CSV table of C-alpha atoms and ligand atoms in Angstrom, one decimal:
chain,number,residue,atom,x,y,z
A,1,MET,CA,0.0,0.0,-0.1
A,2,PHE,CA,2.9,2.4,0.8
A,3,PRO,CA,5.8,1.1,-1.3
A,4,ASN,CA,8.0,4.1,-0.6
A,5,VAL,CA,7.7,4.1,3.3
A,6,GLY,CA,11.0,2.2,3.6
A,7,TYR,CA,12.8,4.5,1.4
A,8,VAL,CA,11.5,7.8,3.2
A,9,THR,CA,12.2,6.3,6.7
A,10,GLY,CA,15.6,5.3,5.5
A,11,ARG,CA,16.3,9.0,4.2
A,12,LEU,CA,14.9,10.4,7.5
A,13,ARG,CA,17.2,8.2,9.5
A,14,GLU,CA,20.2,9.4,7.4
A,15,ALA,CA,19.2,13.0,7.9
A,16,ARG,CA,19.0,12.5,11.7
A,17,ASN,CA,22.4,10.9,11.7
A,18,VAL,CA,23.9,13.9,9.7
A,19,THR,CA,22.4,16.5,12.0
A,20,GLY,CA,23.5,14.4,15.0
A,21,ARG,CA,27.1,14.3,13.6
A,22,LEU,CA,27.0,18.2,12.9
A,23,ARG,CA,25.8,18.8,16.4
A,24,GLU,CA,28.5,16.6,17.8
A,25,VAL,CA,31.2,18.3,15.6
A,26,GLY,CA,30.0,21.8,16.8
A,27,ARG,CA,29.6,20.9,20.6
A,28,ILE,CA,31.9,22.9,22.6
A,29,HIS,CA,33.3,21.4,25.9
A,30,VAL,CA,34.7,24.3,28.0
A,31,LYS,CA,37.8,23.4,29.9
A,32,ARG,CA,39.1,24.4,33.4
A,33,VAL,CA,42.3,26.2,33.9
A,34,GLU,CA,44.1,22.9,35.1
A,35,GLU,CA,43.0,21.2,31.8
A,36,VAL,CA,44.7,23.5,29.5
A,37,SER,CA,48.4,23.9,29.0
A,38,GLU,CA,50.4,26.4,30.8
A,39,PRO,CA,50.7,29.1,28.1
A,40,LEU,CA,46.9,29.2,27.6
A,41,ARG,CA,46.1,30.1,31.2
A,42,GLU,CA,45.0,33.6,32.0
A,43,PRO,CA,45.3,35.2,35.4
A,44,GLY,CA,42.1,35.0,37.4
A,45,ILE,CA,40.2,33.0,34.7
A,46,ILE,CA,39.3,29.6,36.1
A,47,THR,CA,37.0,28.1,33.4
A,48,GLY,CA,35.5,28.6,29.9
A,49,TYR,CA,38.7,27.8,28.0
A,50,ARG,CA,38.2,26.3,24.5
A,51,HIS,CA,39.9,23.3,23.3
A,52,GLU,CA,43.5,24.0,22.1
A,53,ASN,CA,43.0,22.3,18.7
A,54,CYS,CA,39.5,23.2,17.5
A,55,SER,CA,38.2,22.5,14.0
A,56,VAL,CA,37.0,25.5,12.0
A,57,ILE,CA,33.4,24.4,12.7
A,58,GLN,CA,34.1,24.2,16.4
A,59,ALA,CA,35.7,27.7,16.4
A,60,VAL,CA,32.6,29.1,14.8
A,61,ALA,CA,30.3,27.2,17.0
A,62,SER,CA,32.1,28.4,20.0
A,63,LEU,CA,31.1,31.9,19.2
A,64,PHE,CA,27.5,31.0,19.9
A,65,ASN,CA,28.3,29.2,23.2
A,66,ALA,CA,29.5,30.6,26.5
A,67,THR,CA,33.4,30.6,26.5
A,68,ASN,CA,35.8,33.2,27.7
A,69,GLU,CA,36.2,34.3,24.1
A,70,THR,CA,32.6,34.9,23.3
A,71,VAL,CA,32.3,38.4,24.4
A,72,ASN,CA,35.7,39.3,23.1
A,73,PHE,CA,34.5,38.3,19.6
A,74,TRP,CA,31.1,39.9,19.6
A,75,THR,CA,32.3,43.3,21.0
A,76,HIS,CA,34.7,43.8,18.2
A,77,PHE,CA,32.5,42.2,15.5
A,78,VAL,CA,29.5,44.4,16.3
A,79,ALA,CA,32.0,47.5,16.3
A,80,SER,CA,33.4,46.6,13.0
A,81,VAL,CA,29.9,46.4,11.4
A,82,TYR,CA,29.0,49.7,13.1
A,83,PHE,CA,32.1,51.6,11.8
A,84,ALA,CA,31.5,50.0,8.3
A,85,TRP,CA,27.9,51.3,8.4
A,86,LEU,CA,29.3,54.9,9.4
A,87,LEU,CA,31.9,54.7,6.5
A,88,VAL,CA,29.1,53.9,4.0
A,89,SER,CA,26.7,56.5,5.5
A,90,LEU,CA,29.4,59.2,5.5
A,91,SER,CA,30.4,58.3,1.9
A,92,THR,CA,26.8,59.1,0.8
A,93,ILE,CA,27.0,62.6,2.3
A,94,MET,CA,30.8,63.5,1.8
A,95,PRO,CA,33.0,62.9,-1.3
A,96,LEU,CA,35.4,60.6,0.7
A,97,PHE,CA,37.0,59.0,-2.3
A,98,GLU,CA,37.2,62.2,-4.5
A,99,ASP,CA,38.1,65.2,-2.4
A,100,PRO,CA,41.8,65.0,-1.4
A,101,TYR,CA,41.1,67.1,1.7
A,102,LEU,CA,39.0,64.1,3.1
A,103,PHE,CA,41.6,61.4,2.1
A,104,PRO,CA,43.1,61.2,5.7
A,105,LEU,CA,39.4,60.7,7.0
A,106,THR,CA,38.9,57.9,4.5
A,107,CYS,CA,42.0,56.1,5.4
A,108,TYR,CA,41.1,56.4,9.1
A,109,MET,CA,37.7,55.2,8.7
A,110,ILE,CA,38.9,52.1,6.7
A,111,ALA,CA,41.4,51.5,9.5
A,112,ALA,CA,38.7,51.8,12.1
A,113,CYS,CA,36.6,49.1,10.4
A,114,CYS,CA,39.6,46.8,10.0
A,115,TYR,CA,41.1,46.8,13.3
A,116,PRO,CA,38.1,45.4,15.2
A,117,LEU,CA,37.5,43.0,12.3
A,118,MET,CA,41.0,41.5,12.4
A,119,SER,CA,40.7,41.4,16.2
A,120,CYS,CA,37.5,39.5,16.3
A,121,LEU,CA,38.7,37.1,13.7
A,122,ALA,CA,41.8,36.5,15.8
A,123,HIS,CA,39.7,35.7,18.9
A,124,ALA,CA,37.5,33.5,16.9
A,125,PHE,CA,40.2,31.4,15.4
A,126,SER,CA,42.9,31.5,18.0
A,127,CYS,CA,41.8,28.0,19.2
A,128,LEU,CA,42.7,26.2,15.8
A,129,SER,CA,46.3,25.6,16.8
A,130,LEU,CA,49.3,27.2,18.5
A,131,THR,CA,50.7,28.3,15.2
A,132,ALA,CA,47.4,29.7,14.0
A,133,THR,CA,47.0,31.6,17.2
A,134,HIS,CA,50.3,33.4,16.8
A,135,ILE,CA,49.6,34.2,13.1
A,136,CYS,CA,46.1,35.4,13.9
A,137,PHE,CA,47.4,37.8,16.5
A,138,PHE,CA,50.4,39.0,14.2
A,139,ILE,CA,47.6,40.1,11.8
A,140,ASP,CA,45.7,41.7,14.6
A,141,TYR,CA,48.9,43.8,15.6
A,142,LEU,CA,49.3,44.8,12.0
A,143,ALA,CA,45.8,46.1,11.9
A,144,ILE,CA,46.3,48.2,15.2
A,145,ALA,CA,49.6,49.5,13.9
A,146,MET,CA,47.9,50.7,10.7
A,147,TYR,CA,45.2,52.2,12.8
A,148,SER,CA,47.8,54.1,14.8
A,149,TRP,CA,49.4,55.4,11.4
A,150,ALA,CA,45.9,56.4,10.2
A,151,VAL,CA,45.4,58.4,13.5
A,152,ALA,CA,48.7,60.3,13.0
A,153,TYR,CA,47.6,61.1,9.4
A,154,LEU,CA,44.2,62.2,10.7
A,155,TYR,CA,45.6,64.5,13.4
A,156,TYR,CA,48.3,65.9,11.2
A,157,SER,CA,45.6,66.9,8.6
A,158,TYR,CA,42.8,68.2,10.9
A,159,CYS,CA,44.0,68.8,14.5
A,160,PHE,CA,47.6,70.1,14.1
A,161,PRO,CA,48.3,73.3,16.3
A,162,PRO,CA,49.1,76.4,14.2
A,163,ASN,CA,52.2,77.0,16.2
A,164,LEU,CA,53.8,73.8,15.1
A,165,MET,CA,52.9,74.0,11.4
A,166,ASN,CA,56.0,74.3,9.2
A,167,SER,CA,58.3,73.5,12.1
A,168,TRP,CA,60.9,70.8,12.2
A,169,PHE,CA,58.3,68.7,14.3
A,170,SER,CA,55.8,69.0,11.5
A,171,GLN,CA,58.4,67.7,9.0
A,172,ILE,CA,59.2,64.6,10.9
A,173,TYR,CA,55.8,63.9,12.4
A,174,LEU,CA,54.4,61.6,9.7
A,175,PRO,CA,57.7,59.9,8.7
A,176,VAL,CA,58.1,59.0,12.4
A,177,ALA,CA,54.6,57.8,12.7
A,178,ALA,CA,55.1,55.5,9.7
A,179,VAL,CA,58.2,54.0,11.3
A,180,ASN,CA,56.4,53.6,14.6
A,181,ALA,CA,53.7,51.6,12.7
A,182,VAL,CA,56.3,49.2,11.6
A,183,LEU,CA,58.0,49.0,14.9
A,184,ALA,CA,54.7,48.4,16.6
A,185,THR,CA,53.8,45.3,14.5
A,186,LEU,CA,57.4,44.0,15.0
A,187,CYS,CA,57.6,44.6,18.8
A,188,ALA,CA,54.1,43.4,19.5
A,189,SER,CA,54.6,40.2,17.3
A,190,LEU,CA,58.1,39.6,18.9
A,191,SER,CA,56.5,39.9,22.4
A,192,ARG,CA,54.7,36.5,21.7
A,193,PHE,CA,58.2,34.8,21.4
A,194,ILE,CA,59.2,35.9,24.9
A,195,ILE,CA,58.7,33.6,28.0
A,196,HIS,CA,58.9,36.1,30.9
A,197,PRO,CA,55.3,37.3,31.4
A,198,GLY,CA,56.2,40.7,32.7
A,199,PHE,CA,58.5,41.4,30.0
A,200,GLN,CA,56.3,40.1,27.4
A,201,LYS,CA,53.4,42.2,28.6
A,202,THR,CA,55.6,45.4,28.9
A,203,LEU,CA,57.0,45.0,25.3
A,204,ARG,CA,53.5,44.5,24.0
A,205,VAL,CA,51.9,47.4,25.9
A,206,ALA,CA,54.9,49.7,24.9
A,207,ALA,CA,54.6,48.7,21.3
A,208,PHE,CA,51.2,50.6,21.2
A,209,VAL,CA,51.7,53.2,23.9
A,210,GLU,CA,54.7,54.6,22.1
A,211,PRO,CA,52.7,55.4,18.8
A,212,PHE,CA,49.8,56.6,20.8
A,213,VAL,CA,52.0,59.2,22.7
A,214,TRP,CA,53.6,60.4,19.4
A,215,ASP,CA,50.3,60.5,17.5
A,216,SER,CA,48.6,62.5,20.4
A,217,PHE,CA,51.4,65.0,21.1
A,218,PRO,CA,50.2,67.7,18.6
A,219,LEU,CA,46.6,67.2,19.6
A,220,VAL,CA,47.5,67.7,23.2
A,221,VAL,CA,49.4,70.9,22.3
A,222,TRP,CA,46.6,72.2,20.2
A,223,LEU,CA,43.9,71.5,22.9
A,224,TYR,CA,46.2,73.3,25.5
A,225,THR,CA,46.9,76.3,23.4
A,226,CYS,CA,43.8,76.9,21.4
A,227,ASP,CA,41.1,79.4,22.1
A,228,THR,CA,38.0,77.5,23.1
A,229,SER,CA,35.8,80.6,22.6
A,230,THR,CA,36.6,81.0,19.0
A,231,GLU,CA,38.3,77.9,17.6
A,232,SER,CA,36.9,74.5,16.6
A,233,CYS,CA,38.5,73.0,19.7
A,234,GLY,CA,35.8,74.6,21.9
A,235,GLU,CA,33.2,72.3,20.3
A,236,SER,CA,35.4,69.3,19.7
A,237,ARG,CA,37.5,69.3,23.0
A,238,ILE,CA,35.1,67.3,25.1
A,239,TYR,CA,35.2,64.4,22.6
A,240,HIS,CA,39.0,64.5,22.4
A,241,LEU,CA,39.2,64.4,26.2
A,242,ASN,CA,36.7,61.5,26.4
A,243,GLN,CA,38.8,59.5,23.9
A,244,PHE,CA,41.8,60.0,26.1
A,245,PHE,CA,39.8,58.8,29.1
A,246,CYS,CA,38.8,55.7,27.2
A,247,VAL,CA,42.3,54.9,26.1
A,248,ILE,CA,43.7,55.2,29.5
A,249,THR,CA,41.0,53.2,31.2
A,250,ALA,CA,41.4,50.4,28.5
A,251,SER,CA,45.3,50.4,29.0
A,252,PHE,CA,44.8,50.2,32.7
A,253,PHE,CA,42.4,47.2,32.6
A,254,TYR,CA,44.6,45.5,29.9
A,255,GLY,CA,47.8,45.8,31.9
A,256,SER,CA,46.4,45.0,35.5
A,257,HIS,CA,44.2,42.1,34.6
A,258,ILE,CA,41.6,43.6,36.9
A,259,PRO,CA,38.8,42.7,37.9
A,260,GLU,CA,39.4,38.9,37.5
A,261,ARG,CA,42.7,39.1,39.4
A,262,LEU,CA,40.7,40.4,42.4
A,263,ALA,CA,38.0,37.7,42.1
A,264,PRO,CA,39.2,34.7,40.3
A,265,GLY,CA,36.5,32.8,38.6
A,266,CYS,CA,33.8,35.5,38.9
A,267,PHE,CA,34.6,37.0,35.4
A,268,ASP,CA,35.4,34.0,33.5
A,269,TYR,CA,32.8,34.6,30.6
A,270,VAL,CA,31.7,38.2,31.0
A,271,GLY,CA,33.4,41.3,32.4
A,272,HIS,CA,37.0,40.3,32.5
A,273,SER,CA,39.7,42.8,31.6
A,274,HIS,CA,40.0,41.9,27.9
A,275,ASN,CA,36.3,42.5,27.5
A,276,ILE,CA,36.7,45.8,29.2
A,277,LEU,CA,39.7,46.6,26.9
A,278,HIS,CA,37.5,45.8,23.8
A,279,ILE,CA,34.6,48.1,24.9
A,280,PHE,CA,36.7,51.1,26.0
A,281,SER,CA,38.9,50.8,22.9
A,282,ILE,CA,35.8,51.1,20.6
A,283,MET,CA,34.2,53.8,22.7
A,284,GLY,CA,37.5,55.7,22.4
A,285,THR,CA,37.6,55.4,18.5
A,286,ASN,CA,33.9,56.5,18.4
A,287,GLU,CA,34.7,59.7,20.4
A,288,GLN,CA,37.8,60.4,18.3
A,289,MET,CA,35.8,60.1,15.1
A,290,ARG,CA,33.2,62.6,16.4
A,291,ALA,CA,35.8,65.1,17.4
A,292,VAL,CA,37.6,64.9,14.2
A,293,LEU,CA,34.5,65.2,12.1
A,294,ILE,CA,33.8,68.5,14.0
A,295,ASP,CA,37.5,69.8,13.6
A,296,LEU,CA,37.8,68.9,9.8
A,297,LYS,CA,34.5,70.7,9.1
A,298,ASN,CA,35.2,73.9,11.3
A,299,ARG,CA,38.8,74.3,10.5
A,300,ARG,CA,38.8,73.6,6.7
A,301,GLU,CA,38.7,77.2,5.7
A,302,GLY,CA,41.5,78.2,8.1
A,303,LEU,CA,43.7,75.3,7.1
A,304,GLU,CA,43.2,76.0,3.4
A,305,LYS,CA,44.3,79.7,4.1
A,306,GLU,CA,47.3,78.5,5.9
A,307,ASN,CA,47.9,76.2,2.9
A,308,TRP,CA,47.9,73.2,5.3
A,309,LEU,CA,46.4,70.7,2.8
A,310,PRO,CA,47.7,67.2,3.2
A,311,THR,CA,49.2,66.0,0.0
A,312,PRO,CA,47.3,63.0,-1.5
A,313,MET,CA,50.6,61.2,-1.7
A,314,TRP,CA,50.2,60.1,2.0
A,315,ALA,CA,47.0,58.3,1.2
A,316,LEU,CA,47.7,57.0,-2.3
A,317,GLN,CA,51.4,56.0,-1.9
A,318,ALA,CA,52.6,56.1,1.6
A,319,THR,CA,49.6,54.3,3.2
A,320,PRO,CA,49.7,51.3,0.7
A,321,SER,CA,53.5,51.2,0.9
A,322,LEU,CA,53.3,51.0,4.8
A,323,LEU,CA,50.7,48.3,4.6
A,324,MET,CA,52.9,46.2,2.2
A,325,CYS,CA,55.8,46.7,4.5
A,326,ASN,CA,53.7,45.4,7.5
A,327,ILE,CA,52.4,42.5,5.6
A,328,PHE,CA,56.0,41.6,4.5
A,329,LEU,CA,56.9,41.7,8.3
A,330,VAL,CA,54.1,39.5,9.2
A,331,LEU,CA,54.9,37.0,6.5
A,332,LEU,CA,58.5,37.0,7.6
A,333,LEU,CA,57.5,36.3,11.2
A,334,THR,CA,55.1,33.6,10.1
A,335,TYR,CA,57.9,31.9,8.0
A,336,TYR,CA,60.1,32.0,11.2
A,337,LEU,CA,57.3,30.8,13.4
A,338,SER,CA,56.5,27.8,11.1
A,339,LYS,CA,60.1,26.8,10.9
A,340,HIS,CA,60.4,26.9,14.7
A,341,MET,CA,57.2,25.0,15.2
A,342,ARG,CA,58.5,22.3,12.6
A,343,SER,CA,61.6,21.8,14.5
A,344,VAL,CA,59.8,21.6,17.8
A,345,HIS,CA,57.5,18.9,16.2
A,346,GLN,CA,60.6,17.0,15.0
A,347,THR,CA,62.4,17.1,18.2
A,348,CYS,CA,59.4,16.7,20.7
A,349,PRO,CA,56.4,15.4,18.6
A,350,GLN,CA,54.3,14.4,21.5
A,351,ASN,CA,54.3,18.1,22.9
A,352,SER,CA,54.3,20.0,19.7
A,353,SER,CA,50.6,20.6,19.4
A,354,ARG,CA,50.0,21.4,22.9
A,355,GLN,CA,53.1,23.1,24.3
A,356,PRO,CA,55.5,25.6,22.9
A,357,LEU,CA,59.1,24.9,23.7
A,358,VAL,CA,59.7,26.5,27.0
A,359,THR,CA,63.3,25.7,27.4
A,360,ALA,CA,64.7,28.1,24.8
A,361,THR,CA,65.2,31.7,25.5
A,362,ILE,CA,63.1,33.1,22.8
A,363,VAL,CA,60.3,31.0,21.6
A,364,PRO,CA,56.6,31.4,20.7
A,365,SER,CA,55.4,31.3,24.3
A,366,SER,CA,51.9,32.7,24.7
A,367,HIS,CA,48.6,31.4,23.5
A,368,THR,CA,46.9,34.4,25.0
A,369,LYS,CA,44.0,36.2,23.5
A,370,ASP,CA,45.6,39.6,24.2
A,371,GLN,CA,45.7,42.2,21.3
B,401,ZN,ZN1,41.2,41.4,21.9
């Protein structure tokens, strides 16, 4: 009477098996701190660690499960989408790609979209393997370094103090910022090869604090010397100060590992220092954007009178060259890392996938999620 019943039930059984297998592949078993190898452990984080050698499907599935990377991913993913939406919206009301006066803003907006995007991808796929973790974070550092360059170009173009224009400082400001962007990628990446946790953290923080200080110097001078009653800084100053507050707060939590260090186990999934770093860094970028949009509009006439127009060369030649230079650096570090991991695998195959070599003086040492 029902000749195809056997066929249909067979297909249904197969479909059930396939979905069961997919569920099993995507299932995330979080681990406690004592179950993961030493370099993976974070101060004050007791549980919520992912497997050390996830598949791509497991890495993606983990973003929809509670792990200590879930909030890290979503905070920067949402921010990246938000900045991309801002870029598209601004491009509909401003000639971002045609007007050379706006090229520094265009470079900055693209960098502001890319650095949270690279960060969230690094957090998502840092569990694939130890080698993949290091490469992911090399790329993350590259994106932050390019962002630091874009900020220097932005401040030079719209927030430079009149008393420093055409001085020796203005001559070296952008070339030094470009060198800083390469050094930041290099130092932050090399910090992953250092065993000593204090030295590693110091080098990584210094790699980004130094460009921040250099980039911000002319802005601080301008905010200090400008006349708030008549100049653009009267309107933008509050947003610039908010941005400094956000960056200092983010750096404090990143460097101190507070609050999880004070209450171990209480902030494993939500509210740990890296989550706070992400949120404040995005808020800082947002405030910076608001401030500069005010300055570039209010100061345009005055800057044009001073003949302080950024040459398009910085956007069309210097920025792509700097990006290429940083990419070359990351490829070089990746080559060195792969070579090193291969030699570890040959000499110590049972440990190669789980533990970096910790007896050498300079080795890939950390599997941390830090930016
Ligand atoms: Zn991060």
